[in-house]
mmCIF file of C-alpha atoms in Angstrom:
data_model
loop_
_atom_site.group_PDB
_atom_site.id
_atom_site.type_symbol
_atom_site.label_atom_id
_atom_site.label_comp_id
_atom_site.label_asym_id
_atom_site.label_seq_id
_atom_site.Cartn_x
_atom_site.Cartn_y
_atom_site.Cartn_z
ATOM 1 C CA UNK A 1 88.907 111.934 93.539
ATOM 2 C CA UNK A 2 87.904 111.596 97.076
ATOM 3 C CA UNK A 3 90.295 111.431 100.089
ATOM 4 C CA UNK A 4 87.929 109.929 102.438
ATOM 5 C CA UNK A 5 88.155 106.512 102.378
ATOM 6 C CA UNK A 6 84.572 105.829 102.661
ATOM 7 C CA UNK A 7 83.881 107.613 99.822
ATOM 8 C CA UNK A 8 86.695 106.359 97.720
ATOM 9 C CA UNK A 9 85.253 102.790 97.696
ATOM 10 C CA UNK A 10 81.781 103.838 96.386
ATOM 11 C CA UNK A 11 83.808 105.075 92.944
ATOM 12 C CA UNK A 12 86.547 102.424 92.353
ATOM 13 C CA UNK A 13 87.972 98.906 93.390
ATOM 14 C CA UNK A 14 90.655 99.460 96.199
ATOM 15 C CA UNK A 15 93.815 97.837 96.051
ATOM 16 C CA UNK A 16 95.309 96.571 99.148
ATOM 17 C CA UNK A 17 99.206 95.467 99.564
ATOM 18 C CA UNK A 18 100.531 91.859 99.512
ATOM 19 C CA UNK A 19 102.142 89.215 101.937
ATOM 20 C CA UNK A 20 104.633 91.306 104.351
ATOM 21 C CA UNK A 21 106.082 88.082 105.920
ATOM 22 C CA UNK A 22 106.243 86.625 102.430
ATOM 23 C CA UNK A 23 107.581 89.715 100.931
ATOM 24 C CA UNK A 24 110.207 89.761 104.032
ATOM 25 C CA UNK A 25 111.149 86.634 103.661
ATOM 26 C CA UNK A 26 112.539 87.260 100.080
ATOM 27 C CA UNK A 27 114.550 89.927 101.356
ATOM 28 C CA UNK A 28 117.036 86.837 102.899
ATOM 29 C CA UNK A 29 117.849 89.038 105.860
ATOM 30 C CA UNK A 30 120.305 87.476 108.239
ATOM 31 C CA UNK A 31 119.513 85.921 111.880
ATOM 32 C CA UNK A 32 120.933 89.163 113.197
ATOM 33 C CA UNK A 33 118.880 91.566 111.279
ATOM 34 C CA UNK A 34 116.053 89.633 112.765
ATOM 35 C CA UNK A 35 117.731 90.313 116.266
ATOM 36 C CA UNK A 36 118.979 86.816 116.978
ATOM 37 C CA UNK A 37 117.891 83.278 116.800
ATOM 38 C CA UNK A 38 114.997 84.549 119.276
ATOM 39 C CA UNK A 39 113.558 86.724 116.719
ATOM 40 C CA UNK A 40 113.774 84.739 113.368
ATOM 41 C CA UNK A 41 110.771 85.155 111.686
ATOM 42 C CA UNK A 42 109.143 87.751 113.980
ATOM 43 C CA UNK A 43 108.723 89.900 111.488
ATOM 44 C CA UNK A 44 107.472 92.992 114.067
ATOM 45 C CA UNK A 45 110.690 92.788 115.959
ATOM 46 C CA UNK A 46 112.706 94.161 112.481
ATOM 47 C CA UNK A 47 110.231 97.340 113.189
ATOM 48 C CA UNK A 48 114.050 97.970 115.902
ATOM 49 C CA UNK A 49 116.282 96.267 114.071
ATOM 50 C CA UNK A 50 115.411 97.154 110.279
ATOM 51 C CA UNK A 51 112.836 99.543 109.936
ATOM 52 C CA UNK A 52 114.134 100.225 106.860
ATOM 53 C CA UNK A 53 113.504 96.638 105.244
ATOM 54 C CA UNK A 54 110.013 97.145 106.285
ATOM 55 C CA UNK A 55 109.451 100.583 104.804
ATOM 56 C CA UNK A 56 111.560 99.307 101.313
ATOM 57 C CA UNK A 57 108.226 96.332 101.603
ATOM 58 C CA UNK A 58 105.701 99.139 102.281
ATOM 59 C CA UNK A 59 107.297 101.633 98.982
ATOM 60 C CA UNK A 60 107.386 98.417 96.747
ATOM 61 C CA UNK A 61 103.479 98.118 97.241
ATOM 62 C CA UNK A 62 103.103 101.732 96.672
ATOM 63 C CA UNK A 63 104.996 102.130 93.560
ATOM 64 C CA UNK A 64 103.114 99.181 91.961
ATOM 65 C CA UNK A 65 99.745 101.385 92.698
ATOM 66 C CA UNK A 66 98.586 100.066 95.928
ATOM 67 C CA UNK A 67 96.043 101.955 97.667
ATOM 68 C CA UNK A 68 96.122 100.769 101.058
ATOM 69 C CA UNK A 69 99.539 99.171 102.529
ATOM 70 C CA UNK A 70 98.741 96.778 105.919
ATOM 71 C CA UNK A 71 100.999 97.704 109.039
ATOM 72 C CA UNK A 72 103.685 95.470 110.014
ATOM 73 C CA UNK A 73 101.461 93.875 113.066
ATOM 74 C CA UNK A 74 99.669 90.850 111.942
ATOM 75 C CA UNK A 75 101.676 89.123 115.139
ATOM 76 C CA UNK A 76 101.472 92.185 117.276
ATOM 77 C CA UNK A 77 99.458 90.437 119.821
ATOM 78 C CA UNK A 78 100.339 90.291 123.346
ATOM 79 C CA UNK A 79 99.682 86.316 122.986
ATOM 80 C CA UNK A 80 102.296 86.715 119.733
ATOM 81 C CA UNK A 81 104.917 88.753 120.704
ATOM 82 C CA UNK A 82 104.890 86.912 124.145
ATOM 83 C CA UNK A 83 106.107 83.777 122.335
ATOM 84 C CA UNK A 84 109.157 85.792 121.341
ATOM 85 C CA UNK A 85 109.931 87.523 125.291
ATOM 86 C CA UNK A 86 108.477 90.573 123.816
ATOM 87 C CA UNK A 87 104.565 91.184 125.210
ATOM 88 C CA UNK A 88 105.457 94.234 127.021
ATOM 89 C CA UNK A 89 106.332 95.956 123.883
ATOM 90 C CA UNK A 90 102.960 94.859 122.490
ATOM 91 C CA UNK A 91 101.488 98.917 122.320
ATOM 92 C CA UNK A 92 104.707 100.182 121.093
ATOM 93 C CA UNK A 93 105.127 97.689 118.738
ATOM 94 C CA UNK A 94 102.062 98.597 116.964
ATOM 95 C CA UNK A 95 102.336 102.047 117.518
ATOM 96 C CA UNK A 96 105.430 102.046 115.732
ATOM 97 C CA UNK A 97 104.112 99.549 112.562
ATOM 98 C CA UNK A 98 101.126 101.931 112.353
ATOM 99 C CA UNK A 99 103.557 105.741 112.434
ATOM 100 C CA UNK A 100 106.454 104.027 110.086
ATOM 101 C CA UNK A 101 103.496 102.818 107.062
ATOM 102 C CA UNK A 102 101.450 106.375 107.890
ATOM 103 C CA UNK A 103 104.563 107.942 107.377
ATOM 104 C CA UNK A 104 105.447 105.954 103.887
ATOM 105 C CA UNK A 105 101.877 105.920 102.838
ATOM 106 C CA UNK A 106 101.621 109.915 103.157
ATOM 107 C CA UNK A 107 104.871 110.368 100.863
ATOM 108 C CA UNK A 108 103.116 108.509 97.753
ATOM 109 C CA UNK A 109 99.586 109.917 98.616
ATOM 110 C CA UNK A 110 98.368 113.009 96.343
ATOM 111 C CA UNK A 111 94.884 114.549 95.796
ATOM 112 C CA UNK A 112 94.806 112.692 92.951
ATOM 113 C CA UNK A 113 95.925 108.761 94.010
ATOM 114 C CA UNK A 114 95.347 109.712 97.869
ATOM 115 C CA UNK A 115 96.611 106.368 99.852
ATOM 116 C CA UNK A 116 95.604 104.497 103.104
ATOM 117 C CA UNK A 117 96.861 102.899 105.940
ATOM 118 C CA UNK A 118 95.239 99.417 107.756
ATOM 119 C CA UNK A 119 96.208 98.010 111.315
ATOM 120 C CA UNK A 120 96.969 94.000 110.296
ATOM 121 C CA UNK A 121 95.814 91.589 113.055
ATOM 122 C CA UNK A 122 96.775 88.317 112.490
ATOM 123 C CA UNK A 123 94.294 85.381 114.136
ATOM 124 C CA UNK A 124 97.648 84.620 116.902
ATOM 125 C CA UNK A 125 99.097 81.444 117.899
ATOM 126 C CA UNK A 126 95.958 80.650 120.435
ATOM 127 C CA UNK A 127 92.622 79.710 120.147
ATOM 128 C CA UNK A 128 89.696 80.273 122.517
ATOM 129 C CA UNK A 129 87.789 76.555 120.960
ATOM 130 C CA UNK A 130 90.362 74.461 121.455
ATOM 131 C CA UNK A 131 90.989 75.651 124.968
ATOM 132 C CA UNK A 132 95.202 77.676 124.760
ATOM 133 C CA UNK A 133 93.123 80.816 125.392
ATOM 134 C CA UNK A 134 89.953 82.244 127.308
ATOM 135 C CA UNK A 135 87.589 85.053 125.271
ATOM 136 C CA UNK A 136 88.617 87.483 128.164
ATOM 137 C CA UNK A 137 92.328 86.806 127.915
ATOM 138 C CA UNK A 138 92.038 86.957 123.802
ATOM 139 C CA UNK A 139 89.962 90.102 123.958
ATOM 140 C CA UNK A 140 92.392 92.299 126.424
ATOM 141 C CA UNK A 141 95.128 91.274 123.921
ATOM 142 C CA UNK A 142 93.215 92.508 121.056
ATOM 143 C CA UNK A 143 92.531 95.663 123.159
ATOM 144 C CA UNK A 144 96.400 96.739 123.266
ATOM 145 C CA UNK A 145 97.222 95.974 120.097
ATOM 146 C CA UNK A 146 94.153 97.758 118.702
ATOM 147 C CA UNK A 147 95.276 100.655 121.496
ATOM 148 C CA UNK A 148 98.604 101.059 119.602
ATOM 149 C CA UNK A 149 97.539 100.767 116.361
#
């Protein structure tokens, strides 16, 4: 079996993880595991305050034969995180989403089932056509997330 990606998907069908705000939700974590009433429901914020509920999502997708798990980042956005008082933490937010599922992803990987990280960017909260957003403004907050990933 081949461990470069590329490669890999030219011999088999590649499985890629689930919902992780679904999959979070169903963990019925409390408002202060979120980190407060501000936080509830930003799901990258629990990469501070439960980094541990996140890896338990990332291992679940593994152990059912997932080949690629998704980083904890779909809202790591500047534009996202902003909403929550957070859009300076934007780079280490998805630095640390992208080095926690590395980390799980390269305990379950083997030469024979090797397994794969993916940076998740969500589509945000703004949108360029109906006018919350200019292309510039969008693109520089794609830049940093795509920087820390």
């Amino acid at each position: 079996m081949k461990s470069n990606f590329l490669e890999l998907i030219n011999e088999k069908v590649i499985v890629f993880d689930g919902a992780m705000g679904t999959y979070l939700q169903s963990l019925n974590l409390s408002i202060d595991e979120w980190g407060g009433s501000a936080f509830e429901n930003c799901s990258e914020n629990l990469l501070y305050t439960r980094p541990d509920a996140i890896e338990s999502v990332h291992k679940a997708f593994l152990e059912v034969g997932c080949d690629v798990i998704e980083t904890n980042s779909f809202g790591g956005s500047e534009i996202v995180l902003s909403e929550f008082g957070i859009a300076e933490k934007t780079y280490d937010v998805n630095k640390r989403a992208a080095a926690l599922a590395k980390r799980v992803a390269s305990d379950y990987s083997t030469k024979e089932k090797p397994r794969f990280v993916a940076g998740s960017i969500g589509p945000g909260t703004k949108l360029p056509t109906l006018g919350h957003i200019t292309y510039r403004d969008l693109k520089k907050a794609y830049v940093e997330q795509i920087r820390g990933l």
